[in-house]
Amino acid sequence: MNEARFFLVVRFWIAPGGEAQVMRWLEAGHLAEVLRQPGFRWARRLRIAEPDATGWSAHAIIYGIDSRASYEKYMANQALHARFAREREPFATKLRIERFAGDVDLAL
């Protein structure tokens, strides 16, 4: 998939009534900012069909990255992640996030 050898999956849930605010933040620049990081090739956003037990809508973003080294460099960028955390503050009670990452298994 376009030279991606490593993937970052960000699964997140949005509280009822918070979806417009969170999606505006993602589309107004957050996704583009992440994709400007060295080694990030592409991103795909998914809406997961089933909400969680409390009615929060489920979503995911899959990022294709050229290597584990690029991912580790991105994760080590404390200034960038601190800025992202500040940007999320207005909807902190409306958003839950989990991250998963791993190498592409070319043997499959």
PDB file of N, CA and C in Angstrom:
ATOM      1  N   MET A   1       0.838  -1.189   0.000  1.00  0.00           N
ATOM      2  CA  MET A   1       0.000   0.000   0.000  1.00  0.00           C
ATOM      3  C   MET A   1       0.874   1.240   0.000  1.00  0.00           C
ATOM      4  N   ASN A   2       1.306   1.669  -1.175  1.00  0.00           N
ATOM      5  CA  ASN A   2       2.108   2.880  -1.328  1.00  0.00           C
ATOM      6  C   ASN A   2       3.335   2.897  -0.439  1.00  0.00           C
ATOM      7  N   GLU A   3       4.094   1.814  -0.434  1.00  0.00           N
ATOM      8  CA  GLU A   3       5.365   1.729   0.261  1.00  0.00           C
ATOM      9  C   GLU A   3       5.264   1.753   1.782  1.00  0.00           C
ATOM     10  N   ALA A   4       4.092   1.620   2.344  1.00  0.00           N
ATOM     11  CA  ALA A   4       3.956   1.594   3.801  1.00  0.00           C
ATOM     12  C   ALA A   4       4.449   0.250   4.318  1.00  0.00           C
ATOM     13  N   ARG A   5       5.387   0.303   5.238  1.00  0.00           N
ATOM     14  CA  ARG A   5       5.920  -0.895   5.882  1.00  0.00           C
ATOM     15  C   ARG A   5       5.533  -0.949   7.352  1.00  0.00           C
ATOM     16  N   PHE A   6       4.897   0.114   7.803  1.00  0.00           N
ATOM     17  CA  PHE A   6       4.511   0.230   9.209  1.00  0.00           C
ATOM     18  C   PHE A   6       3.172   0.952   9.257  1.00  0.00           C
ATOM     19  N   PHE A   7       2.347   0.588  10.218  1.00  0.00           N
ATOM     20  CA  PHE A   7       1.032   1.209  10.334  1.00  0.00           C
ATOM     21  C   PHE A   7       0.804   1.724  11.749  1.00  0.00           C
ATOM     22  N   LEU A   8       0.125   2.836  11.814  1.00  0.00           N
ATOM     23  CA  LEU A   8      -0.382   3.376  13.071  1.00  0.00           C
ATOM     24  C   LEU A   8      -1.894   3.406  12.931  1.00  0.00           C
ATOM     25  N   VAL A   9      -2.585   2.790  13.866  1.00  0.00           N
ATOM     26  CA  VAL A   9      -4.041   2.808  13.884  1.00  0.00           C
ATOM     27  C   VAL A   9      -4.467   3.568  15.126  1.00  0.00           C
ATOM     28  N   VAL A  10      -5.224   4.631  14.916  1.00  0.00           N
ATOM     29  CA  VAL A  10      -5.763   5.425  16.019  1.00  0.00           C
ATOM     30  C   VAL A  10      -7.262   5.165  16.042  1.00  0.00           C
ATOM     31  N   ARG A  11      -7.697   4.440  17.062  1.00  0.00           N
ATOM     32  CA  ARG A  11      -9.128   4.167  17.228  1.00  0.00           C
ATOM     33  C   ARG A  11      -9.645   5.157  18.262  1.00  0.00           C
ATOM     34  N   PHE A  12     -10.792   5.760  17.955  1.00  0.00           N
ATOM     35  CA  PHE A  12     -11.312   6.760  18.878  1.00  0.00           C
ATOM     36  C   PHE A  12     -12.830   6.737  18.917  1.00  0.00           C
ATOM     37  N   TRP A  13     -13.352   7.199  20.039  1.00  0.00           N
ATOM     38  CA  TRP A  13     -14.792   7.279  20.270  1.00  0.00           C
ATOM     39  C   TRP A  13     -15.143   8.713  20.587  1.00  0.00           C
ATOM     40  N   ILE A  14     -16.287   9.142  20.067  1.00  0.00           N
ATOM     41  CA  ILE A  14     -16.748  10.517  20.270  1.00  0.00           C
ATOM     42  C   ILE A  14     -18.091  10.479  20.978  1.00  0.00           C
ATOM     43  N   ALA A  15     -18.217  11.301  22.030  1.00  0.00           N
ATOM     44  CA  ALA A  15     -19.454  11.376  22.797  1.00  0.00           C
ATOM     45  C   ALA A  15     -20.581  11.927  21.937  1.00  0.00           C
ATOM     46  N   PRO A  16     -21.818  11.514  22.221  1.00  0.00           N
ATOM     47  CA  PRO A  16     -22.959  12.083  21.508  1.00  0.00           C
ATOM     48  C   PRO A  16     -22.914  13.609  21.590  1.00  0.00           C
ATOM     49  N   GLY A  17     -23.120  14.239  20.457  1.00  0.00           N
ATOM     50  CA  GLY A  17     -23.101  15.694  20.384  1.00  0.00           C
ATOM     51  C   GLY A  17     -21.725  16.287  20.141  1.00  0.00           C
ATOM     52  N   GLY A  18     -20.673  15.488  20.154  1.00  0.00           N
ATOM     53  CA  GLY A  18     -19.320  16.006  19.973  1.00  0.00           C
ATOM     54  C   GLY A  18     -18.709  15.732  18.623  1.00  0.00           C
ATOM     55  N   GLU A  19     -19.407  14.976  17.793  1.00  0.00           N
ATOM     56  CA  GLU A  19     -18.816  14.546  16.529  1.00  0.00           C
ATOM     57  C   GLU A  19     -18.439  15.705  15.611  1.00  0.00           C
ATOM     58  N   ALA A  20     -19.295  16.693  15.471  1.00  0.00           N
ATOM     59  CA  ALA A  20     -19.000  17.813  14.567  1.00  0.00           C
ATOM     60  C   ALA A  20     -17.735  18.541  14.997  1.00  0.00           C
ATOM     61  N   GLN A  21     -17.573  18.787  16.279  1.00  0.00           N
ATOM     62  CA  GLN A  21     -16.405  19.498  16.793  1.00  0.00           C
ATOM     63  C   GLN A  21     -15.118  18.702  16.559  1.00  0.00           C
ATOM     64  N   VAL A  22     -15.141  17.418  16.854  1.00  0.00           N
ATOM     65  CA  VAL A  22     -13.950  16.597  16.677  1.00  0.00           C
ATOM     66  C   VAL A  22     -13.600  16.477  15.196  1.00  0.00           C
ATOM     67  N   MET A  23     -14.587  16.240  14.353  1.00  0.00           N
ATOM     68  CA  MET A  23     -14.322  16.094  12.922  1.00  0.00           C
ATOM     69  C   MET A  23     -13.805  17.401  12.316  1.00  0.00           C
ATOM     70  N   ARG A  24     -14.307  18.526  12.782  1.00  0.00           N
ATOM     71  CA  ARG A  24     -13.787  19.823  12.307  1.00  0.00           C
ATOM     72  C   ARG A  24     -12.299  19.928  12.618  1.00  0.00           C
ATOM     73  N   TRP A  25     -11.915  19.549  13.840  1.00  0.00           N
ATOM     74  CA  TRP A  25     -10.502  19.609  14.223  1.00  0.00           C
ATOM     75  C   TRP A  25      -9.657  18.685  13.339  1.00  0.00           C
ATOM     76  N   LEU A  26     -10.139  17.468  13.116  1.00  0.00           N
ATOM     77  CA  LEU A  26      -9.390  16.538  12.270  1.00  0.00           C
ATOM     78  C   LEU A  26      -9.214  17.086  10.860  1.00  0.00           C
ATOM     79  N   GLU A  27     -10.305  17.551  10.278  1.00  0.00           N
ATOM     80  CA  GLU A  27     -10.290  17.970   8.884  1.00  0.00           C
ATOM     81  C   GLU A  27      -9.702  19.362   8.677  1.00  0.00           C
ATOM     82  N   ALA A  28      -9.701  20.195   9.711  1.00  0.00           N
ATOM     83  CA  ALA A  28      -9.195  21.566   9.578  1.00  0.00           C
ATOM     84  C   ALA A  28      -7.678  21.634   9.676  1.00  0.00           C
ATOM     85  N   GLY A  29      -7.036  20.516   9.901  1.00  0.00           N
ATOM     86  CA  GLY A  29      -5.588  20.585   9.904  1.00  0.00           C
ATOM     87  C   GLY A  29      -4.857  19.466  10.594  1.00  0.00           C
ATOM     88  N   HIS A  30      -5.489  18.801  11.556  1.00  0.00           N
ATOM     89  CA  HIS A  30      -4.755  17.767  12.296  1.00  0.00           C
ATOM     90  C   HIS A  30      -4.278  16.643  11.379  1.00  0.00           C
ATOM     91  N   LEU A  31      -5.158  16.103  10.555  1.00  0.00           N
ATOM     92  CA  LEU A  31      -4.747  15.016   9.657  1.00  0.00           C
ATOM     93  C   LEU A  31      -3.622  15.469   8.723  1.00  0.00           C
ATOM     94  N   ALA A  32      -3.745  16.653   8.175  1.00  0.00           N
ATOM     95  CA  ALA A  32      -2.709  17.167   7.276  1.00  0.00           C
ATOM     96  C   ALA A  32      -1.388  17.350   8.012  1.00  0.00           C
ATOM     97  N   GLU A  33      -1.436  17.823   9.249  1.00  0.00           N
ATOM     98  CA  GLU A  33      -0.216  18.001  10.037  1.00  0.00           C
ATOM     99  C   GLU A  33       0.481  16.661  10.284  1.00  0.00           C
ATOM    100  N   VAL A  34      -0.272  15.641  10.621  1.00  0.00           N
ATOM    101  CA  VAL A  34       0.331  14.324  10.831  1.00  0.00           C
ATOM    102  C   VAL A  34       0.944  13.827   9.521  1.00  0.00           C
ATOM    103  N   LEU A  35       0.244  14.005   8.419  1.00  0.00           N
ATOM    104  CA  LEU A  35       0.758  13.521   7.134  1.00  0.00           C
ATOM    105  C   LEU A  35       1.988  14.287   6.651  1.00  0.00           C
ATOM    106  N   ARG A  36       2.243  15.458   7.205  1.00  0.00           N
ATOM    107  CA  ARG A  36       3.465  16.199   6.864  1.00  0.00           C
ATOM    108  C   ARG A  36       4.695  15.661   7.594  1.00  0.00           C
ATOM    109  N   GLN A  37       4.506  14.763   8.540  1.00  0.00           N
ATOM    110  CA  GLN A  37       5.630  14.219   9.297  1.00  0.00           C
ATOM    111  C   GLN A  37       6.436  13.273   8.406  1.00  0.00           C
ATOM    112  N   PRO A  38       7.768  13.302   8.556  1.00  0.00           N
ATOM    113  CA  PRO A  38       8.618  12.459   7.709  1.00  0.00           C
ATOM    114  C   PRO A  38       8.221  10.985   7.785  1.00  0.00           C
ATOM    115  N   GLY A  39       8.055  10.388   6.612  1.00  0.00           N
ATOM    116  CA  GLY A  39       7.751   8.967   6.528  1.00  0.00           C
ATOM    117  C   GLY A  39       6.279   8.621   6.471  1.00  0.00           C
ATOM    118  N   PHE A  40       5.405   9.565   6.794  1.00  0.00           N
ATOM    119  CA  PHE A  40       3.970   9.286   6.725  1.00  0.00           C
ATOM    120  C   PHE A  40       3.536   9.394   5.270  1.00  0.00           C
ATOM    121  N   ARG A  41       2.922   8.320   4.762  1.00  0.00           N
ATOM    122  CA  ARG A  41       2.568   8.225   3.338  1.00  0.00           C
ATOM    123  C   ARG A  41       1.114   8.571   3.049  1.00  0.00           C
ATOM    124  N   TRP A  42       0.219   8.097   3.881  1.00  0.00           N
ATOM    125  CA  TRP A  42      -1.209   8.289   3.624  1.00  0.00           C
ATOM    126  C   TRP A  42      -1.990   8.023   4.899  1.00  0.00           C
ATOM    127  N   ALA A  43      -3.264   8.403   4.861  1.00  0.00           N
ATOM    128  CA  ALA A  43      -4.175   8.135   5.985  1.00  0.00           C
ATOM    129  C   ALA A  43      -5.541   7.793   5.423  1.00  0.00           C
ATOM    130  N   ARG A  44      -6.248   6.928   6.134  1.00  0.00           N
ATOM    131  CA  ARG A  44      -7.633   6.577   5.790  1.00  0.00           C
ATOM    132  C   ARG A  44      -8.454   6.667   7.064  1.00  0.00           C
ATOM    133  N   ARG A  45      -9.563   7.369   6.981  1.00  0.00           N
ATOM    134  CA  ARG A  45     -10.438   7.504   8.142  1.00  0.00           C
ATOM    135  C   ARG A  45     -11.629   6.569   7.975  1.00  0.00           C
ATOM    136  N   LEU A  46     -11.992   5.890   9.054  1.00  0.00           N
ATOM    137  CA  LEU A  46     -13.108   4.948   9.038  1.00  0.00           C
ATOM    138  C   LEU A  46     -14.127   5.340  10.093  1.00  0.00           C
ATOM    139  N   ARG A  47     -15.377   5.139   9.783  1.00  0.00           N
ATOM    140  CA  ARG A  47     -16.413   5.214  10.803  1.00  0.00           C
ATOM    141  C   ARG A  47     -16.824   3.772  11.075  1.00  0.00           C
ATOM    142  N   ILE A  48     -16.694   3.354  12.303  1.00  0.00           N
ATOM    143  CA  ILE A  48     -17.009   1.980  12.678  1.00  0.00           C
ATOM    144  C   ILE A  48     -18.516   1.900  12.935  1.00  0.00           C
ATOM    145  N   ALA A  49     -19.153   0.906  12.393  1.00  0.00           N
ATOM    146  CA  ALA A  49     -20.616   0.839  12.382  1.00  0.00           C
ATOM    147  C   ALA A  49     -21.249   0.759  13.767  1.00  0.00           C
ATOM    148  N   GLU A  50     -20.574   0.144  14.718  1.00  0.00           N
ATOM    149  CA  GLU A  50     -21.191  -0.060  16.027  1.00  0.00           C
ATOM    150  C   GLU A  50     -20.690   0.975  17.034  1.00  0.00           C
ATOM    151  N   PRO A  51     -21.592   1.717  17.673  1.00  0.00           N
ATOM    152  CA  PRO A  51     -21.159   2.598  18.767  1.00  0.00           C
ATOM    153  C   PRO A  51     -20.806   1.749  19.979  1.00  0.00           C
ATOM    154  N   ASP A  52     -20.162   2.354  20.976  1.00  0.00           N
ATOM    155  CA  ASP A  52     -19.882   1.581  22.186  1.00  0.00           C
ATOM    156  C   ASP A  52     -21.155   1.478  23.026  1.00  0.00           C
ATOM    157  N   ALA A  53     -21.069   0.816  24.160  1.00  0.00           N
ATOM    158  CA  ALA A  53     -22.245   0.549  24.998  1.00  0.00           C
ATOM    159  C   ALA A  53     -22.889   1.815  25.541  1.00  0.00           C
ATOM    160  N   THR A  54     -22.154   2.923  25.587  1.00  0.00           N
ATOM    161  CA  THR A  54     -22.708   4.173  26.120  1.00  0.00           C
ATOM    162  C   THR A  54     -23.194   5.114  25.024  1.00  0.00           C
ATOM    163  N   GLY A  55     -23.135   4.667  23.756  1.00  0.00           N
ATOM    164  CA  GLY A  55     -23.630   5.481  22.653  1.00  0.00           C
ATOM    165  C   GLY A  55     -22.595   6.356  21.973  1.00  0.00           C
ATOM    166  N   TRP A  56     -21.344   6.245  22.395  1.00  0.00           N
ATOM    167  CA  TRP A  56     -20.296   7.013  21.731  1.00  0.00           C
ATOM    168  C   TRP A  56     -20.031   6.416  20.347  1.00  0.00           C
ATOM    169  N   SER A  57     -19.892   7.257  19.324  1.00  0.00           N
ATOM    170  CA  SER A  57     -19.613   6.761  17.975  1.00  0.00           C
ATOM    171  C   SER A  57     -18.147   6.346  17.871  1.00  0.00           C
ATOM    172  N   ALA A  58     -17.911   5.279  17.125  1.00  0.00           N
ATOM    173  CA  ALA A  58     -16.570   4.714  16.989  1.00  0.00           C
ATOM    174  C   ALA A  58     -15.982   5.045  15.622  1.00  0.00           C
ATOM    175  N   HIS A  59     -14.691   5.349  15.618  1.00  0.00           N
ATOM    176  CA  HIS A  59     -13.978   5.745  14.402  1.00  0.00           C
ATOM    177  C   HIS A  59     -12.561   5.197  14.464  1.00  0.00           C
ATOM    178  N   ALA A  60     -11.858   5.262  13.340  1.00  0.00           N
ATOM    179  CA  ALA A  60     -10.438   4.909  13.318  1.00  0.00           C
ATOM    180  C   ALA A  60      -9.775   5.672  12.185  1.00  0.00           C
ATOM    181  N   ILE A  61      -8.501   5.936  12.370  1.00  0.00           N
ATOM    182  CA  ILE A  61      -7.661   6.468  11.297  1.00  0.00           C
ATOM    183  C   ILE A  61      -6.485   5.512  11.179  1.00  0.00           C
ATOM    184  N   ILE A  62      -6.226   5.071   9.954  1.00  0.00           N
ATOM    185  CA  ILE A  62      -5.093   4.198   9.682  1.00  0.00           C
ATOM    186  C   ILE A  62      -4.072   5.026   8.913  1.00  0.00           C
ATOM    187  N   TYR A  63      -2.849   5.086   9.453  1.00  0.00           N
ATOM    188  CA  TYR A  63      -1.761   5.812   8.805  1.00  0.00           C
ATOM    189  C   TYR A  63      -0.765   4.808   8.252  1.00  0.00           C
ATOM    190  N   GLY A  64      -0.409   4.949   6.985  1.00  0.00           N
ATOM    191  CA  GLY A  64       0.650   4.159   6.378  1.00  0.00           C
ATOM    192  C   GLY A  64       1.962   4.919   6.495  1.00  0.00           C
ATOM    193  N   ILE A  65       2.971   4.264   7.052  1.00  0.00           N
ATOM    194  CA  ILE A  65       4.254   4.908   7.336  1.00  0.00           C
ATOM    195  C   ILE A  65       5.357   4.083   6.683  1.00  0.00           C
ATOM    196  N   ASP A  66       6.409   4.736   6.242  1.00  0.00           N
ATOM    197  CA  ASP A  66       7.452   4.002   5.517  1.00  0.00           C
ATOM    198  C   ASP A  66       8.284   3.076   6.385  1.00  0.00           C
ATOM    199  N   SER A  67       8.381   3.350   7.709  1.00  0.00           N
ATOM    200  CA  SER A  67       9.233   2.505   8.536  1.00  0.00           C
ATOM    201  C   SER A  67       8.934   2.698  10.025  1.00  0.00           C
ATOM    202  N   ARG A  68       9.373   1.744  10.802  1.00  0.00           N
ATOM    203  CA  ARG A  68       9.267   1.868  12.260  1.00  0.00           C
ATOM    204  C   ARG A  68      10.076   3.074  12.732  1.00  0.00           C
ATOM    205  N   ALA A  69      11.228   3.324  12.120  1.00  0.00           N
ATOM    206  CA  ALA A  69      12.068   4.456  12.518  1.00  0.00           C
ATOM    207  C   ALA A  69      11.316   5.782  12.358  1.00  0.00           C
ATOM    208  N   SER A  70      10.574   5.934  11.275  1.00  0.00           N
ATOM    209  CA  SER A  70       9.786   7.156  11.084  1.00  0.00           C
ATOM    210  C   SER A  70       8.705   7.276  12.149  1.00  0.00           C
ATOM    211  N   TYR A  71       8.060   6.171  12.470  1.00  0.00           N
ATOM    212  CA  TYR A  71       7.049   6.166  13.529  1.00  0.00           C
ATOM    213  C   TYR A  71       7.672   6.555  14.868  1.00  0.00           C
ATOM    214  N   GLU A  72       8.815   5.967  15.193  1.00  0.00           N
ATOM    215  CA  GLU A  72       9.454   6.261  16.476  1.00  0.00           C
ATOM    216  C   GLU A  72       9.885   7.724  16.556  1.00  0.00           C
ATOM    217  N   LYS A  73      10.356   8.274  15.451  1.00  0.00           N
ATOM    218  CA  LYS A  73      10.723   9.695  15.427  1.00  0.00           C
ATOM    219  C   LYS A  73       9.489  10.558  15.668  1.00  0.00           C
ATOM    220  N   TYR A  74       8.388  10.218  15.029  1.00  0.00           N
ATOM    221  CA  TYR A  74       7.128  10.946  15.228  1.00  0.00           C
ATOM    222  C   TYR A  74       6.693  10.861  16.691  1.00  0.00           C
ATOM    223  N   MET A  75       6.716   9.674  17.262  1.00  0.00           N
ATOM    224  CA  MET A  75       6.282   9.504  18.648  1.00  0.00           C
ATOM    225  C   MET A  75       7.196  10.226  19.628  1.00  0.00           C
ATOM    226  N   ALA A  76       8.464  10.410  19.290  1.00  0.00           N
ATOM    227  CA  ALA A  76       9.421  11.089  20.165  1.00  0.00           C
ATOM    228  C   ALA A  76       9.313  12.615  20.086  1.00  0.00           C
ATOM    229  N   ASN A  77       8.530  13.121  19.155  1.00  0.00           N
ATOM    230  CA  ASN A  77       8.397  14.575  18.978  1.00  0.00           C
ATOM    231  C   ASN A  77       7.464  15.131  20.054  1.00  0.00           C
ATOM    232  N   GLN A  78       8.025  15.403  21.221  1.00  0.00           N
ATOM    233  CA  GLN A  78       7.227  15.837  22.364  1.00  0.00           C
ATOM    234  C   GLN A  78       6.527  17.169  22.123  1.00  0.00           C
ATOM    235  N   ALA A  79       7.179  18.077  21.436  1.00  0.00           N
ATOM    236  CA  ALA A  79       6.564  19.384  21.179  1.00  0.00           C
ATOM    237  C   ALA A  79       5.314  19.229  20.316  1.00  0.00           C
ATOM    238  N   LEU A  80       5.393  18.394  19.300  1.00  0.00           N
ATOM    239  CA  LEU A  80       4.244  18.164  18.421  1.00  0.00           C
ATOM    240  C   LEU A  80       3.090  17.547  19.198  1.00  0.00           C
ATOM    241  N   HIS A  81       3.376  16.531  19.998  1.00  0.00           N
ATOM    242  CA  HIS A  81       2.309  15.858  20.742  1.00  0.00           C
ATOM    243  C   HIS A  81       1.736  16.745  21.843  1.00  0.00           C
ATOM    244  N   ALA A  82       2.543  17.608  22.417  1.00  0.00           N
ATOM    245  CA  ALA A  82       2.029  18.566  23.404  1.00  0.00           C
ATOM    246  C   ALA A  82       1.074  19.546  22.727  1.00  0.00           C
ATOM    247  N   ARG A  83       1.408  19.972  21.523  1.00  0.00           N
ATOM    248  CA  ARG A  83       0.507  20.872  20.782  1.00  0.00           C
ATOM    249  C   ARG A  83      -0.797  20.167  20.434  1.00  0.00           C
ATOM    250  N   PHE A  84      -0.719  18.912  19.985  1.00  0.00           N
ATOM    251  CA  PHE A  84      -1.938  18.161  19.694  1.00  0.00           C
ATOM    252  C   PHE A  84      -2.803  18.037  20.948  1.00  0.00           C
ATOM    253  N   ALA A  85      -2.189  17.793  22.089  1.00  0.00           N
ATOM    254  CA  ALA A  85      -2.942  17.671  23.352  1.00  0.00           C
ATOM    255  C   ALA A  85      -3.649  18.990  23.681  1.00  0.00           C
ATOM    256  N   ARG A  86      -2.970  20.102  23.484  1.00  0.00           N
ATOM    257  CA  ARG A  86      -3.605  21.414  23.730  1.00  0.00           C
ATOM    258  C   ARG A  86      -4.780  21.635  22.785  1.00  0.00           C
ATOM    259  N   GLU A  87      -4.625  21.230  21.520  1.00  0.00           N
ATOM    260  CA  GLU A  87      -5.696  21.397  20.538  1.00  0.00           C
ATOM    261  C   GLU A  87      -6.916  20.557  20.901  1.00  0.00           C
ATOM    262  N   ARG A  88      -6.702  19.411  21.543  1.00  0.00           N
ATOM    263  CA  ARG A  88      -7.806  18.527  21.930  1.00  0.00           C
ATOM    264  C   ARG A  88      -8.497  18.953  23.225  1.00  0.00           C
ATOM    265  N   GLU A  89      -7.894  19.852  23.983  1.00  0.00           N
ATOM    266  CA  GLU A  89      -8.457  20.248  25.278  1.00  0.00           C
ATOM    267  C   GLU A  89      -9.919  20.677  25.218  1.00  0.00           C
ATOM    268  N   PRO A  90     -10.357  21.454  24.235  1.00  0.00           N
ATOM    269  CA  PRO A  90     -11.768  21.890  24.232  1.00  0.00           C
ATOM    270  C   PRO A  90     -12.780  20.745  24.161  1.00  0.00           C
ATOM    271  N   PHE A  91     -12.376  19.604  23.677  1.00  0.00           N
ATOM    272  CA  PHE A  91     -13.301  18.464  23.603  1.00  0.00           C
ATOM    273  C   PHE A  91     -12.743  17.227  24.303  1.00  0.00           C
ATOM    274  N   ALA A  92     -11.931  17.442  25.305  1.00  0.00           N
ATOM    275  CA  ALA A  92     -11.305  16.339  26.032  1.00  0.00           C
ATOM    276  C   ALA A  92     -12.321  15.389  26.652  1.00  0.00           C
ATOM    277  N   THR A  93     -13.453  15.885  27.099  1.00  0.00           N
ATOM    278  CA  THR A  93     -14.465  15.018  27.707  1.00  0.00           C
ATOM    279  C   THR A  93     -15.356  14.351  26.667  1.00  0.00           C
ATOM    280  N   LYS A  94     -15.131  14.669  25.394  1.00  0.00           N
ATOM    281  CA  LYS A  94     -15.950  14.115  24.316  1.00  0.00           C
ATOM    282  C   LYS A  94     -15.185  13.122  23.450  1.00  0.00           C
ATOM    283  N   LEU A  95     -13.948  12.802  23.837  1.00  0.00           N
ATOM    284  CA  LEU A  95     -13.090  12.000  22.972  1.00  0.00           C
ATOM    285  C   LEU A  95     -12.265  11.025  23.802  1.00  0.00           C
ATOM    286  N   ARG A  96     -12.264   9.755  23.381  1.00  0.00           N
ATOM    287  CA  ARG A  96     -11.391   8.721  23.950  1.00  0.00           C
ATOM    288  C   ARG A  96     -10.558   8.153  22.802  1.00  0.00           C
ATOM    289  N   ILE A  97      -9.267   7.912  23.062  1.00  0.00           N
ATOM    290  CA  ILE A  97      -8.352   7.493  21.998  1.00  0.00           C
ATOM    291  C   ILE A  97      -7.540   6.284  22.442  1.00  0.00           C
ATOM    292  N   GLU A  98      -7.333   5.345  21.502  1.00  0.00           N
ATOM    293  CA  GLU A  98      -6.392   4.230  21.648  1.00  0.00           C
ATOM    294  C   GLU A  98      -5.517   4.206  20.404  1.00  0.00           C
ATOM    295  N   ARG A  99      -4.260   3.841  20.593  1.00  0.00           N
ATOM    296  CA  ARG A  99      -3.338   3.751  19.460  1.00  0.00           C
ATOM    297  C   ARG A  99      -2.720   2.349  19.415  1.00  0.00           C
ATOM    298  N   PHE A 100      -2.582   1.851  18.192  1.00  0.00           N
ATOM    299  CA  PHE A 100      -1.940   0.563  17.949  1.00  0.00           C
ATOM    300  C   PHE A 100      -0.966   0.775  16.800  1.00  0.00           C
ATOM    301  N   ALA A 101       0.175   0.132  16.847  1.00  0.00           N
ATOM    302  CA  ALA A 101       1.140   0.288  15.774  1.00  0.00           C
ATOM    303  C   ALA A 101       1.858  -1.030  15.539  1.00  0.00           C
ATOM    304  N   GLY A 102       2.305  -1.230  14.300  1.00  0.00           N
ATOM    305  CA  GLY A 102       3.045  -2.444  14.024  1.00  0.00           C
ATOM    306  C   GLY A 102       3.577  -2.511  12.600  1.00  0.00           C
ATOM    307  N   ASP A 103       4.523  -3.405  12.417  1.00  0.00           N
ATOM    308  CA  ASP A 103       5.121  -3.636  11.107  1.00  0.00           C
ATOM    309  C   ASP A 103       4.149  -4.409  10.222  1.00  0.00           C
ATOM    310  N   VAL A 104       4.248  -4.165   8.937  1.00  0.00           N
ATOM    311  CA  VAL A 104       3.470  -4.941   7.967  1.00  0.00           C
ATOM    312  C   VAL A 104       4.091  -6.334   7.890  1.00  0.00           C
ATOM    313  N   ASP A 105       3.264  -7.340   7.963  1.00  0.00           N
ATOM    314  CA  ASP A 105       3.732  -8.720   7.855  1.00  0.00           C
ATOM    315  C   ASP A 105       3.683  -9.107   6.381  1.00  0.00           C
ATOM    316  N   LEU A 106       4.815  -9.059   5.724  1.00  0.00           N
ATOM    317  CA  LEU A 106       4.877  -9.347   4.294  1.00  0.00           C
ATOM    318  C   LEU A 106       4.750 -10.833   3.983  1.00  0.00           C
ATOM    319  N   ALA A 107       4.776 -11.676   5.026  1.00  0.00           N
ATOM    320  CA  ALA A 107       4.669 -13.111   4.814  1.00  0.00           C
ATOM    321  C   ALA A 107       3.230 -13.542   4.558  1.00  0.00           C
ATOM    322  N   LEU A 108       2.284 -12.692   4.859  1.00  0.00           N
ATOM    323  CA  LEU A 108       0.874 -13.075   4.674  1.00  0.00           C
ATOM    324  C   LEU A 108       0.462 -13.010   3.221  1.00  0.00           C
TER     325      LEU A 108
END
